[in-house]
Coordinates of C-alpha atoms in Angstrom, one line a residue:
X44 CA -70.7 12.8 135.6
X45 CA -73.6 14.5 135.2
X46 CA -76.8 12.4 133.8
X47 CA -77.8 13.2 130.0
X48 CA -81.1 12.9 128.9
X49 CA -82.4 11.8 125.5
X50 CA -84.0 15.3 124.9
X51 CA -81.0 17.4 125.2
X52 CA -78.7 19.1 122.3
X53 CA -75.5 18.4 121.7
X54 CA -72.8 19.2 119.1
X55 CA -73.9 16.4 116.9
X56 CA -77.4 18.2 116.3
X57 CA -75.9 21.5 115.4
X58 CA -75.6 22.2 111.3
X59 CA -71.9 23.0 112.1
X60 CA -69.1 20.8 113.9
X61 CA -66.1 22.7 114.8
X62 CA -63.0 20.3 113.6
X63 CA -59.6 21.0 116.0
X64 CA -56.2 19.9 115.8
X65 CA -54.8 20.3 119.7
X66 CA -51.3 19.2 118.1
X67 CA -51.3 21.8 115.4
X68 CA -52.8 24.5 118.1
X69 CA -50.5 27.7 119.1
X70 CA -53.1 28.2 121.6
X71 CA -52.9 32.1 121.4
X72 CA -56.8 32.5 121.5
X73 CA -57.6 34.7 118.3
X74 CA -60.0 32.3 117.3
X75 CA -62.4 32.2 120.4
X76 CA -61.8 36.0 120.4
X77 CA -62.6 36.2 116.7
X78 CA -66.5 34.3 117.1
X79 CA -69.0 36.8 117.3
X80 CA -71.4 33.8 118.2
X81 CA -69.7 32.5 120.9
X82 CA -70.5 29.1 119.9
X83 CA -66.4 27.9 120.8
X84 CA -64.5 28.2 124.3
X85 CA -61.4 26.7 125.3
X86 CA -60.6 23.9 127.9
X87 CA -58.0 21.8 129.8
X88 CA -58.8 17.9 128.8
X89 CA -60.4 16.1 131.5
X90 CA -57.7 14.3 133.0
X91 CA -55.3 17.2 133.4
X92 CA -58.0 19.4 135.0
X93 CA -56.6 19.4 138.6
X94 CA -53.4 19.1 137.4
X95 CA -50.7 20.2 140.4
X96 CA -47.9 22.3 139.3
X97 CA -44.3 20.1 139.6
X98 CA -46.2 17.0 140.0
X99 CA -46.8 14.7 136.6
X100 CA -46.0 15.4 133.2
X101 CA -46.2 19.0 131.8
X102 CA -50.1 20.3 131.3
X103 CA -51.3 19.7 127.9
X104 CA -52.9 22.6 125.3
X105 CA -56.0 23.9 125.9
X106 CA -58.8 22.5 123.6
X107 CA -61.6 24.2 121.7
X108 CA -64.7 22.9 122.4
X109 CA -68.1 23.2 121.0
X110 CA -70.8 25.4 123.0
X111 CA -74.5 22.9 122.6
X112 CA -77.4 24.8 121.9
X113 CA -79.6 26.9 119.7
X114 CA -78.3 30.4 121.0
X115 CA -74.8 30.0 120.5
X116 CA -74.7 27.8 117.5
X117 CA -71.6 28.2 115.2
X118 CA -72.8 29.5 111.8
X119 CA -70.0 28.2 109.4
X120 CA -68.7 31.4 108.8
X121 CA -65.2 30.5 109.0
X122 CA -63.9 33.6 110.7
X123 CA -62.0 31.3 113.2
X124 CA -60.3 29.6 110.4
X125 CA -59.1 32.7 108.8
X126 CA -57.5 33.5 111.7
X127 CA -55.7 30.8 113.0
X128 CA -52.2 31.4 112.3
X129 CA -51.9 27.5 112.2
X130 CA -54.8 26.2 110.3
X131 CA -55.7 24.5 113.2
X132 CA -59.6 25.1 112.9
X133 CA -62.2 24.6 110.9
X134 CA -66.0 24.4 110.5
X135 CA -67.4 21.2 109.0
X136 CA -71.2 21.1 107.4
X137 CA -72.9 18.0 109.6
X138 CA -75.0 16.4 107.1
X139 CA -76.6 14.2 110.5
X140 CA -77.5 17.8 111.8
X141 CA -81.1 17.6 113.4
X142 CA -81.0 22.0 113.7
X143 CA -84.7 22.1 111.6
X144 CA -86.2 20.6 115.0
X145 CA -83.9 21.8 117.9
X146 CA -83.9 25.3 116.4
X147 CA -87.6 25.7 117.0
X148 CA -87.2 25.7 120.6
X149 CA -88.0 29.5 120.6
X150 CA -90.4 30.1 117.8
X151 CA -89.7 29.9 114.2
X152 CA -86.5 29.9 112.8
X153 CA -84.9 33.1 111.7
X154 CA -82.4 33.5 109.1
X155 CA -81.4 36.1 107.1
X156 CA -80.1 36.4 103.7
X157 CA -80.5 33.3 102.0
X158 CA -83.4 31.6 100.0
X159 CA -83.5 27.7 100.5
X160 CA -85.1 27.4 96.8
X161 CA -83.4 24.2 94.8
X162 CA -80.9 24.6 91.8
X163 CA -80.6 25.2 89.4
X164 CA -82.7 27.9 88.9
X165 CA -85.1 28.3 85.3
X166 CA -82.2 31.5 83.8
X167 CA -80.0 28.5 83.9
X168 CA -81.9 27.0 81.4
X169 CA -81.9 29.8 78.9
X170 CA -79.4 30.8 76.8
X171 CA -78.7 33.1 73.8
X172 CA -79.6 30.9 70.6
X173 CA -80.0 33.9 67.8
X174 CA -76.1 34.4 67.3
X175 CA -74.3 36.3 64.4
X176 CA -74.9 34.5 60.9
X177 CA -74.8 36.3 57.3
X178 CA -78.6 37.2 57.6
X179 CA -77.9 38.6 61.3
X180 CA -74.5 40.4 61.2
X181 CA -72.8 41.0 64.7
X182 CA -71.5 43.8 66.2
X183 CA -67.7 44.5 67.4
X184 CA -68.5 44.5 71.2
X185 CA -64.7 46.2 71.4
X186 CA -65.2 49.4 69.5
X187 CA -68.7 49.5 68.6
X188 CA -70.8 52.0 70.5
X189 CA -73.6 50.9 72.7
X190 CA -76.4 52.6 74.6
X191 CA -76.8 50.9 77.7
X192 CA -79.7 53.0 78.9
X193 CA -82.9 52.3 80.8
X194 CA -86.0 54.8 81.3
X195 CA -87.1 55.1 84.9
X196 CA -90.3 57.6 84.9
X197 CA -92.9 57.3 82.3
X198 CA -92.8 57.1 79.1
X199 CA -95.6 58.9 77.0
X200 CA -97.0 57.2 73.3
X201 CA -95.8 59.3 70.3
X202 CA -99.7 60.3 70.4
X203 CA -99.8 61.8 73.9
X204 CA -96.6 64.5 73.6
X205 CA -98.0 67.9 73.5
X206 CA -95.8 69.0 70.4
X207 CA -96.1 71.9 68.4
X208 CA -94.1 73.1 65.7
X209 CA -92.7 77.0 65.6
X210 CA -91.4 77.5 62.2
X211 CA -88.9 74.4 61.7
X212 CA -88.5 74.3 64.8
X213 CA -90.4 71.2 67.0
X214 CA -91.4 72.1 70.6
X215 CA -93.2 70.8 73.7
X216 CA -95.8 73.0 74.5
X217 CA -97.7 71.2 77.5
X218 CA -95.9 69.3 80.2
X219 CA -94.4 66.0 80.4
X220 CA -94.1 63.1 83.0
X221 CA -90.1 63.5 84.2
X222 CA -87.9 60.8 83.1
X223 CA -84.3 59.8 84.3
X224 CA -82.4 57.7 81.4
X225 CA -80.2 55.8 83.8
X226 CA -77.9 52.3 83.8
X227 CA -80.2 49.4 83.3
X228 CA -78.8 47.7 86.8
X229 CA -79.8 49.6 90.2
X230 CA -78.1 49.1 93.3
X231 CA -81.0 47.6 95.5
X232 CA -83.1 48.7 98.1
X233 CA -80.8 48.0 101.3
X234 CA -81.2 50.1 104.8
X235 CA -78.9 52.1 106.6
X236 CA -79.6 50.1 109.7
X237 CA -80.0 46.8 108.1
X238 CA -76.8 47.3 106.8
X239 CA -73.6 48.6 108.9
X240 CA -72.9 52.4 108.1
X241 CA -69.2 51.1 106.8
X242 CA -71.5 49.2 104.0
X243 CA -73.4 52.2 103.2
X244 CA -70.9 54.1 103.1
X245 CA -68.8 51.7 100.6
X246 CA -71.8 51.4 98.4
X247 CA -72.6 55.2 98.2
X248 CA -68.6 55.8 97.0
X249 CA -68.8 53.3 94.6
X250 CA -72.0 54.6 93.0
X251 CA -70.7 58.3 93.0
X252 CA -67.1 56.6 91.7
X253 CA -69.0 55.0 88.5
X254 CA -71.1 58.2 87.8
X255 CA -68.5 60.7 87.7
X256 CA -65.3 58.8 87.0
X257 CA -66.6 55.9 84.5
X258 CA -69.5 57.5 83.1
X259 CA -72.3 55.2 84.7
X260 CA -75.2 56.3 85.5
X261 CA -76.0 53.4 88.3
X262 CA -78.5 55.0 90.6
X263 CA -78.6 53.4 94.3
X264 CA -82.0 53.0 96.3
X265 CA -81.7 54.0 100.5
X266 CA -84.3 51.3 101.6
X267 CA -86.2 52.1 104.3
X268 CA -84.9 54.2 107.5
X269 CA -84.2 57.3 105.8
X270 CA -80.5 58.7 105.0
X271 CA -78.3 60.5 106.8
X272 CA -78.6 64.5 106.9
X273 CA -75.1 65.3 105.0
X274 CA -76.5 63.3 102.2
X275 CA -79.3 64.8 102.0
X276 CA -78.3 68.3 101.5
X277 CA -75.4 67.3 99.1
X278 CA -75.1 67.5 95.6
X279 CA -75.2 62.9 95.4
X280 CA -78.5 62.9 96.3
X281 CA -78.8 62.7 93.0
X282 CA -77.7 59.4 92.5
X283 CA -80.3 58.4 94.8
X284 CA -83.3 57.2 94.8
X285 CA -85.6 57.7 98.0
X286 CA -87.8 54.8 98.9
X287 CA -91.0 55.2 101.4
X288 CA -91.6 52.0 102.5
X289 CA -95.0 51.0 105.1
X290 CA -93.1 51.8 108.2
X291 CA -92.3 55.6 106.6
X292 CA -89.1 55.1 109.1
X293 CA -86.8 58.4 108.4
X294 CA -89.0 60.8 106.7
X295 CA -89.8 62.8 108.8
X296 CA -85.6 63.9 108.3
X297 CA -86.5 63.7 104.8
X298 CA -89.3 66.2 104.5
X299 CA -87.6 68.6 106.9
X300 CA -84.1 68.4 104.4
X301 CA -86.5 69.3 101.2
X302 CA -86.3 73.1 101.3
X303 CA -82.3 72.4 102.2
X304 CA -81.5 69.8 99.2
X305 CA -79.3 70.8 96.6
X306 CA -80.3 68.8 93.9
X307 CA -83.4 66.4 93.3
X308 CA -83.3 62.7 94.1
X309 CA -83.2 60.4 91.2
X310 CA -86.8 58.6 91.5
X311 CA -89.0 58.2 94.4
X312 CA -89.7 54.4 95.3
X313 CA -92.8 53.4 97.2
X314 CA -92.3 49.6 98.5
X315 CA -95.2 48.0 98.6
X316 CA -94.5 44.9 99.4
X317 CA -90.8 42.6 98.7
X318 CA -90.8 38.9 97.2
X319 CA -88.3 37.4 99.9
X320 CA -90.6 37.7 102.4
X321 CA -94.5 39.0 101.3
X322 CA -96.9 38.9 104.3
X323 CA -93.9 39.5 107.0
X324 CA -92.8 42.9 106.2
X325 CA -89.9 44.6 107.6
X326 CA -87.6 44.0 110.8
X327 CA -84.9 45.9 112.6
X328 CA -83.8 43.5 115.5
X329 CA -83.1 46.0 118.5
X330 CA -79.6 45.2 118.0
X331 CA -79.3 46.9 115.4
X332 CA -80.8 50.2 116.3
X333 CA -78.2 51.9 117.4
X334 CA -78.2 55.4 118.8
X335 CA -76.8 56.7 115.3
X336 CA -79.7 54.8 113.6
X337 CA -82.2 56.1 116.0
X338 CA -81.8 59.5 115.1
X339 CA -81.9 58.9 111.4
X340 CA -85.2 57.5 111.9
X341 CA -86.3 58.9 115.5
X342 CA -87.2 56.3 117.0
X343 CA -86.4 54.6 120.7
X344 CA -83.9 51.7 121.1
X345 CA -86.5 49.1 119.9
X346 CA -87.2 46.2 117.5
X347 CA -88.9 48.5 114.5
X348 CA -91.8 46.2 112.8
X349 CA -93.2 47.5 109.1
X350 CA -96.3 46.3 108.5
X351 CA -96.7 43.9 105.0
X352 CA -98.5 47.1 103.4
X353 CA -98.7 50.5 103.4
X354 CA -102.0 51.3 105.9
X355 CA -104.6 53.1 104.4
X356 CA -104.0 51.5 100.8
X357 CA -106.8 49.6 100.0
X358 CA -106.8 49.3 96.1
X359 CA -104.5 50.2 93.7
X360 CA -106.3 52.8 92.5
X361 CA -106.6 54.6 95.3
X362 CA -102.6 54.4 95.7
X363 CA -102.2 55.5 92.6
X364 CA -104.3 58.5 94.0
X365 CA -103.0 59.4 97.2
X366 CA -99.5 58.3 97.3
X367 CA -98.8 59.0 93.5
X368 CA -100.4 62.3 93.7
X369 CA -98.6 63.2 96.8
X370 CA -95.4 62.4 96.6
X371 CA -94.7 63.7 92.9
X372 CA -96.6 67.2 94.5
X373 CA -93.7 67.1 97.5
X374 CA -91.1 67.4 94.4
X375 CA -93.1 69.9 91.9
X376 CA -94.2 66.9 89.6
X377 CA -89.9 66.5 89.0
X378 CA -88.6 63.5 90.0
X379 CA -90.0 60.3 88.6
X380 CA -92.4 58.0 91.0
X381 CA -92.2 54.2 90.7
X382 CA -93.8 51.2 92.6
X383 CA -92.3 48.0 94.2
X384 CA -94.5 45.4 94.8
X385 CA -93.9 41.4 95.5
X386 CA -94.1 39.2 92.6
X387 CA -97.7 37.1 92.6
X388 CA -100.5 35.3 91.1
X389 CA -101.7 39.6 90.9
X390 CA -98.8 40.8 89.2
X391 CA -100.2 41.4 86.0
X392 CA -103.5 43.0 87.4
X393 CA -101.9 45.8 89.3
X394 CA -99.5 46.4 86.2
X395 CA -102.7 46.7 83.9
X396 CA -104.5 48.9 86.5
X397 CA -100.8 51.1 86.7
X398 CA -100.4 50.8 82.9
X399 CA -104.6 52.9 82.9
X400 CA -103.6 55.0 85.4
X401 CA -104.8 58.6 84.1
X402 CA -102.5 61.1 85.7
X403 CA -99.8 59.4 84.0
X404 CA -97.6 59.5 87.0
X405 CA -96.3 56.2 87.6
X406 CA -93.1 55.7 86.9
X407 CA -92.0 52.5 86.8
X408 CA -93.3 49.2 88.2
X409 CA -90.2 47.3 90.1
X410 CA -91.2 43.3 90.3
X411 CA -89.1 41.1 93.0
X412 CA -89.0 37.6 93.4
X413 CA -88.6 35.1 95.8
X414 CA -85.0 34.2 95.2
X415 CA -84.1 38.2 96.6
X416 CA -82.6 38.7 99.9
X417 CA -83.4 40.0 102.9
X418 CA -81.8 40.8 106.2
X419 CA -84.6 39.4 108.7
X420 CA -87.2 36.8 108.3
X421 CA -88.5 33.4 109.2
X422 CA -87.4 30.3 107.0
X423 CA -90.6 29.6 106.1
X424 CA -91.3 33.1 105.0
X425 CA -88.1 32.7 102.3
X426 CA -88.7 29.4 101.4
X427 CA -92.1 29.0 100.8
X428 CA -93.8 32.1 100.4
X429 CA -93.7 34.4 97.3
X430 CA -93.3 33.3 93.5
X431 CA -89.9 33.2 90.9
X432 CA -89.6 36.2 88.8
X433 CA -88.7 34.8 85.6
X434 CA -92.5 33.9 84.4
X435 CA -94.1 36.7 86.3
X436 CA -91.6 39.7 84.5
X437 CA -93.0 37.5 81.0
X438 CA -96.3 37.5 81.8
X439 CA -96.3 41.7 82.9
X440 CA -94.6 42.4 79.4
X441 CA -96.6 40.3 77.4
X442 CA -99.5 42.1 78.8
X443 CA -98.7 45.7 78.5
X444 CA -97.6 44.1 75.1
X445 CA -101.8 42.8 74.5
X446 CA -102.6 46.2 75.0
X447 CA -100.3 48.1 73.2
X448 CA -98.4 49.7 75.9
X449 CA -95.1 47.9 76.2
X450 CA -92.9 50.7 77.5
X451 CA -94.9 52.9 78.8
X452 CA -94.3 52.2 82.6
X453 CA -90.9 50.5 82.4
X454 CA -90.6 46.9 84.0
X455 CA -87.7 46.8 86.6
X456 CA -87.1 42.9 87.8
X457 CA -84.9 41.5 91.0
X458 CA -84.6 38.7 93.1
X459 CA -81.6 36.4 92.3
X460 CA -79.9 38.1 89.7
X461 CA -76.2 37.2 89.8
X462 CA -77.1 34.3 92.2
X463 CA -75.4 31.8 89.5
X464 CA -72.3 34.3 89.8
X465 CA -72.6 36.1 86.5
X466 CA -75.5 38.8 87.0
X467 CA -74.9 40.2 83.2
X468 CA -76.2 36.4 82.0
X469 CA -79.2 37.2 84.4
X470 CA -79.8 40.3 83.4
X471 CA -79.5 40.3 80.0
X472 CA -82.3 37.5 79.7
X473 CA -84.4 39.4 81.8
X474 CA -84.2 42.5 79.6
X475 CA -84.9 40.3 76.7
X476 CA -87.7 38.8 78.5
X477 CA -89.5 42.7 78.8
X478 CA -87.4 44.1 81.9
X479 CA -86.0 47.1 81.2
X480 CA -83.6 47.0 83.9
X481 CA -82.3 45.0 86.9
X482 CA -82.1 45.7 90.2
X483 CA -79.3 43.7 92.7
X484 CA -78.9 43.8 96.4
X485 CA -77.2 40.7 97.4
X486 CA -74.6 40.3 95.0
X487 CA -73.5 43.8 96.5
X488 CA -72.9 42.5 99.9
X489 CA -71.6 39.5 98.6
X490 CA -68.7 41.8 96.7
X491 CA -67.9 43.2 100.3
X492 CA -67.3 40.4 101.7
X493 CA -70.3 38.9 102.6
X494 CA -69.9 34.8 103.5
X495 CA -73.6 33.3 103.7
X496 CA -74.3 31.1 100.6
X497 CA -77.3 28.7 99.8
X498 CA -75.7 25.7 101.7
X499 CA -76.3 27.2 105.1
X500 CA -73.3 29.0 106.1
X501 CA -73.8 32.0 108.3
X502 CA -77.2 33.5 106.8
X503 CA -77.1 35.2 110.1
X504 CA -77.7 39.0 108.9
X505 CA -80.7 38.8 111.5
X506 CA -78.8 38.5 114.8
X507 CA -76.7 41.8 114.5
X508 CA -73.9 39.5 115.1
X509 CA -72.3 39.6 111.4
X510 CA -69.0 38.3 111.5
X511 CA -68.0 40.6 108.3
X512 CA -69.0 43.7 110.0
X513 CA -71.6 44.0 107.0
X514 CA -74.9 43.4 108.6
X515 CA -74.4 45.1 112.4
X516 CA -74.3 47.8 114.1
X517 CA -71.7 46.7 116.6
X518 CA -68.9 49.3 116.4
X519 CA -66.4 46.2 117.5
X520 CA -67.3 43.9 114.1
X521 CA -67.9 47.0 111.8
X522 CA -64.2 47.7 112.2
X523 CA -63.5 44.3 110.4
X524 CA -65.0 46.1 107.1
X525 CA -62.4 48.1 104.6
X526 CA -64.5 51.0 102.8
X527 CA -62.2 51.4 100.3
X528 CA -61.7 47.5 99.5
X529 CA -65.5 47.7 99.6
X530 CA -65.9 50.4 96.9
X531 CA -63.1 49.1 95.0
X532 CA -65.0 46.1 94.4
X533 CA -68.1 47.3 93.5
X534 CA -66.7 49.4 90.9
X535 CA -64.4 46.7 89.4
X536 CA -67.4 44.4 89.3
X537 CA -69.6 46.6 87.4
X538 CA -66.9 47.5 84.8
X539 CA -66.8 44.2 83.9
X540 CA -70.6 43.3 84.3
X541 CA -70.7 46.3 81.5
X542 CA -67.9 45.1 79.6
X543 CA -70.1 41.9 79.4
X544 CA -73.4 43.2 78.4
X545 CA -71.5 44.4 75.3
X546 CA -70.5 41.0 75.0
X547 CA -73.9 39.8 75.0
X548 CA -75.4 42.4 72.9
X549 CA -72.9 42.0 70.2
X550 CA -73.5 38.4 68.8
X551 CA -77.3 39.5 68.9
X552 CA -77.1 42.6 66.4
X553 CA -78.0 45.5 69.0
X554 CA -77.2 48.6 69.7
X555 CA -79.6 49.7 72.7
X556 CA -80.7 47.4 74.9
X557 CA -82.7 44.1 73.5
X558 CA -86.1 45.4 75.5
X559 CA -88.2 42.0 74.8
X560 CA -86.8 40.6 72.1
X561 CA -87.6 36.8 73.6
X562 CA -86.6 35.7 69.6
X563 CA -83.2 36.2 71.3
X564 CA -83.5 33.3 73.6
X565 CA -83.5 29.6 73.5
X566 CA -84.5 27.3 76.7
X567 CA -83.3 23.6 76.9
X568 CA -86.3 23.0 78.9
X569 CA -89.3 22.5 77.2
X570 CA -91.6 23.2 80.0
X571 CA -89.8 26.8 80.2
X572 CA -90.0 27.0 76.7
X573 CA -93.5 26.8 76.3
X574 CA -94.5 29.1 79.5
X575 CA -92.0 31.9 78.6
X576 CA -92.6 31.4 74.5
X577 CA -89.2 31.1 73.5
X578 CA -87.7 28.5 71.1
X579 CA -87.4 24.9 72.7
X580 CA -83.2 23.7 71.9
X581 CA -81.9 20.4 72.7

C-alpha cells in the first residue's frame, strides 16, 4: 500500500462527500456518466479485485468512489442523484471540509455565481408599515387599474419642454431626449457566451412571449459579446437593449447590422463597471468560446479578458462627452442611452455630475450591488469587494432629491433582488426607496433550472462544465436544457411577480408606481432605520 503523506488531499477535505449505498446500487452507470466534473468513478472492493472467474463467491457490485483533488472536486450539484433510478447516491455538505486551503493550490479560487455575503440581508428588515386605514383608503388590487410603468431615457423638468401653443392646440416645437416607458423589472445584463445559446434563446422567447401576448413591456439587456445576426435584423430587437461593455466584444457585428435593422433597440447600455466583481472585469474561460461564439464576437479560441473600465475614460465628464455623444449619434439621437456603473463610496458623485450633464443625454443611471451574480470571478472578488445596494440606491435619490431633480435621470437598482425568493418584496422597497425600476439576472437562471445556491452547491458557472446545460457551451450538457420549459417559466414567474406588485401597491393607496415614497416603509432595525430614514417598528 502505497505511503500517504500528511500534505495530501483526500475526500475528507473536499466541501462535498459523495454518500453510496452498494446494496441499493443497480450499477447501470448513469451516474458516473451523468458528472460533468468527473469527481466519481466506479470500482471493484479491494478484496474481490483479482477475483477468478468459478473460483469463490460471486464478484460483488462495483462501488462509487470519490476522485481526491482540487480539479475534479464534486460540486453538490446533485445531478447523480437525480438520476439514479435507485436513490442510491447522494452528495453530502462536509462541514470538516478544509476546500478554502487545498483549493488555492493553483491561484485564487474561482467561483461563479454566488455571493458568500451573510443573511439575512437589510430588505429583510423592511416591510410595508403605511397599510389601508380610513384616512388612507386602499385600492382593489383585483380590478383596479394600475400603471406599472418605468421611464428609461431622460426625463426633461416641466420648465425645459420646448412647448408652444397653436390655437388650442399644445405642441413641441424643439426636440426632446427619447424615452421608452417600459416594465419597471429588466431582464439583466447576461452574455451570449456566458450563458449557453439554449438560455438565450429561452430568455429571448419569454421576453417577446410577455410583450406581445401579456402586454408587458419587459425589455431584456444582451450583455457583452454582441447578439446574433438574425436578431439583429428582426423586428425583437426592439425588446432589446444593446450594452457596450469595456471589452466592445461583438460590435463590430453590431455596427455593420445598423443600416440592415428593422426597428431600433430599446436603450443603449454602456457597463461601466458591475458590483459582483469591481476591479476584475469580465471573463470568458476559453471553454466557453466556442466556434459559434467566436464569430459573434470575432475573436480566436481564447480566454477573452475585459478590462475593469472602459480605456480612454478618464472622468465622467468626459464619458458623458465621447461615449454619450457618440453612441446616441450612431442611432440619430433615438434610442435612449443609460449608464451602469458598480455601487461605491462614489455613487452619488457620478449621479450628481450625470444629473448636470448639459446635453441632456443620459438616460438612466443603472446602480448594482455586491449581492448580483456573475459567471466568473475570484471568491474574494464576490465576497469582499463592492458595496450593498440598499443604502447606496437611498443615498443617489435623496440626492438628485437635494437638488431638485428627482426623476430626471431614472435610478435602475440590481444585485440580489429576488435572492429571498420573492423579487416583487425586493423590488417594491427598492422603488419606494427612489429606484424606478429593477433589474434581475440570477433569479432568471435560477427559473431555468439553475442549482447553485448561497450554501456552496455548484457555483461552478466558471468551469464551462454546468451540469444544467445553462452556463456552457458544450453541445453534450446544453442538450440537458428544455427551451420551452425555460420560457414557460419565465413567463409564469413574472405574471405572478406582476400580480404581486398589485398586491403591494394596493394596501399603499397607488396607482403608478410608489417612486420614493420611503413614508411607505417601516424597518425593524433601528440602525437601517436611521441610515435609510424610514420609520423605526418593533
Amino acid at each position: 500500500m502505497a505511503a500517504v503523506m500528511s500534505q495530501d488531499i483526500g475526500p475528507g477535505d473536499m466541501p462535498w462527500r459523495i454518500w453510496h449505498n452498494p446494496e441499493a446500487c443497480l450499477a447501470c452507470g448513469a451516474c458516473v456518466a451523468t458528472c460533468t466534473f468527473g469527481a466519481i468513478y466506479a470500482t471493484l472492493p479491494l478484496p474481490l479485485a483479482g477475483h477468478a472467474e468459478g473460483t469463490g463467491p460471486a464478484p460483488a457490485k462495483p462501488l462509487i468512489r470519490q476522485k481526491a483533488g482540487t480539479a475534479n472536486a464534486c460540486t453538490g450539484c446533485g445531478m447523480c442523484a437525480k438520476v439514479c433510478p435507485a436513490g442510491a447516491i447522494e452528495p453530502k455538505f462536509n462541514p470538516d471540509n478544509r476546500w478554502s486551503l487545498v483549493a488555492r493550490k493553483n491561484g485564487p479560487i474561482k467561483r461563479g455565481g454566488r455571493s458568500a455575503l451573510p443573511m439575512p440581508r437589510t430588505l429583510d428588515s423592511i416591510v410595508v408599515g403605511r397599510i389601508s386605514q380610513m384616512t388612507d383608503p386602499a385600492l382593489d388590487s383585483e380590478r383596479h387599474t394600475f400603471d406599472l410603468r418605468a421611464p428609461l431615457g431622460r426625463v426633461l423638468l416641466p420648465r425645459d419642454i420646448p412647448l408652444k401653443t397653436n390655437g388650442d392646440n399644445l405642441l413641441i416645437s424643439g426636440k426632446t431626449p427619447p424615452v421608452r416607458w417600459i416594465y419597471p423589472l429588466i431582464f439583466s445584463d447576461m452574455s451570449i457566451g456566458a450563458l449557453s445559446t439554449r438560455a438565450w434563446e429561452a430568455m429571448i422567447l419569454a421576453t417577446a412571449y410577455l410583450n406581445e401576448q401579456c402586454g408587458m413591456p419587459v425589455r431584456m439587456c444582451s450583455g457583452e459579446g454582441g447578439m446574433p445576426q438574425k436578431l439583429l435584423e428582426s423586428e425583437r430587437i426592439k425588446y432589446m437593449i444593446i450594452q457596450i461593455a469595456s471589452g466592445h466584444f461583438g460590435w463590430n457585428r453590431i455596427i455593420a447590422a445598423m443600416p440592415r435593422m428593422k426597428a431600433d433597440p430599446a436603450a443603449i447600455l454602456i457597463k461601466i463597471g458591475q458590483g459582483a466583481k469591481p476591479g476584475d472585469g469580465g471573463l470568458l474561460p476559453a471553454a466557453k468560446v466556442a466556434p459559434h461564439i467566436q464569430a459573434i464576437r470575432g475573436v480566436p479560441r481564447t480566454t477573452l479578458h475585459s478590462p475593469p473600465n472602459h480605456q480612454g475614460l478618464y472622468s465622467i465628464e468626459e464619458s458623458v462627452q465621447k461615449m454619450h455623444l457618440s453612441l446616441n449619434a450612431a442611432f440619430g439621437f433615438r434610442v435612449p442611452v443609460a449608464v451602469k456603473c458598480a455601487a461605491s463610496a462614489t455613487s452619488v458623485s457620478v449621479y450628481n455630475n450625470l444629473l448636470r450633464d448639459p446635453y441632456n443625454i443620459c438616460g438612466g443611471f443603472f446602480l448594482d450591488g455586491i449581492m448580483g451574480g456573475t459567471g466568473a470571478a475570484n471568491a474574494v472578488s464576490l465576497d469582499h469587494t463592492g458595496h450593498p445596494i440598499v443604502s447606496k440606491l437611498r443615498d443617489c435619490y435623496r440626492a438628485a432629491v437635494n437638488l431638485g431633480l428627482q426623476g430626471r435621470i431614472p435610478l435602475w437598482a440590481g444585485g440580489g433582488v429576488g435572492l429571498g425568493g420573492d423579487a416583487a418584496a425586493d423590488a417594491f422597497k427598492l422603488i419606494c426607496l427612489g429606484a424606478d425600476g429593477v433589474f434581475v439576472g440570477r433569479l432568471l437562471i435560477q427559473l431555468l433550472g439553475c442549482i447553485g445556491n448561497e450554501q456552496g452547491r455548484c457555483n461552478a458557472c466558471n468551469t464551462g462544465r454546468c451540469p444544467t446545460g445553462i452556463c456552457t457551451q458544450d453541445m453534450r450538457l446544453v442538450q440537458r436544457l428544455d427551451v420551452d420549459r425555460g420560457a414557460q417559466a419565465i413567463v409564469d414567474y413574472m405574471l405572478a411577480f406582476d400580480a404581486e406588485m398589485r398586491k403591494l401597491m394596493a394596501p399603499v393607496g397607488n396607482s403608478s408606481l410608489p417612486v420614493g415614497r420611503a413614508d411607505a416603509l417601516v424597518s425593524t432595525d433601528r440602525a437601517v432605520a436611521d441610515i435609510l430614514g424610514i420609520q423605526y417598528a418593533c
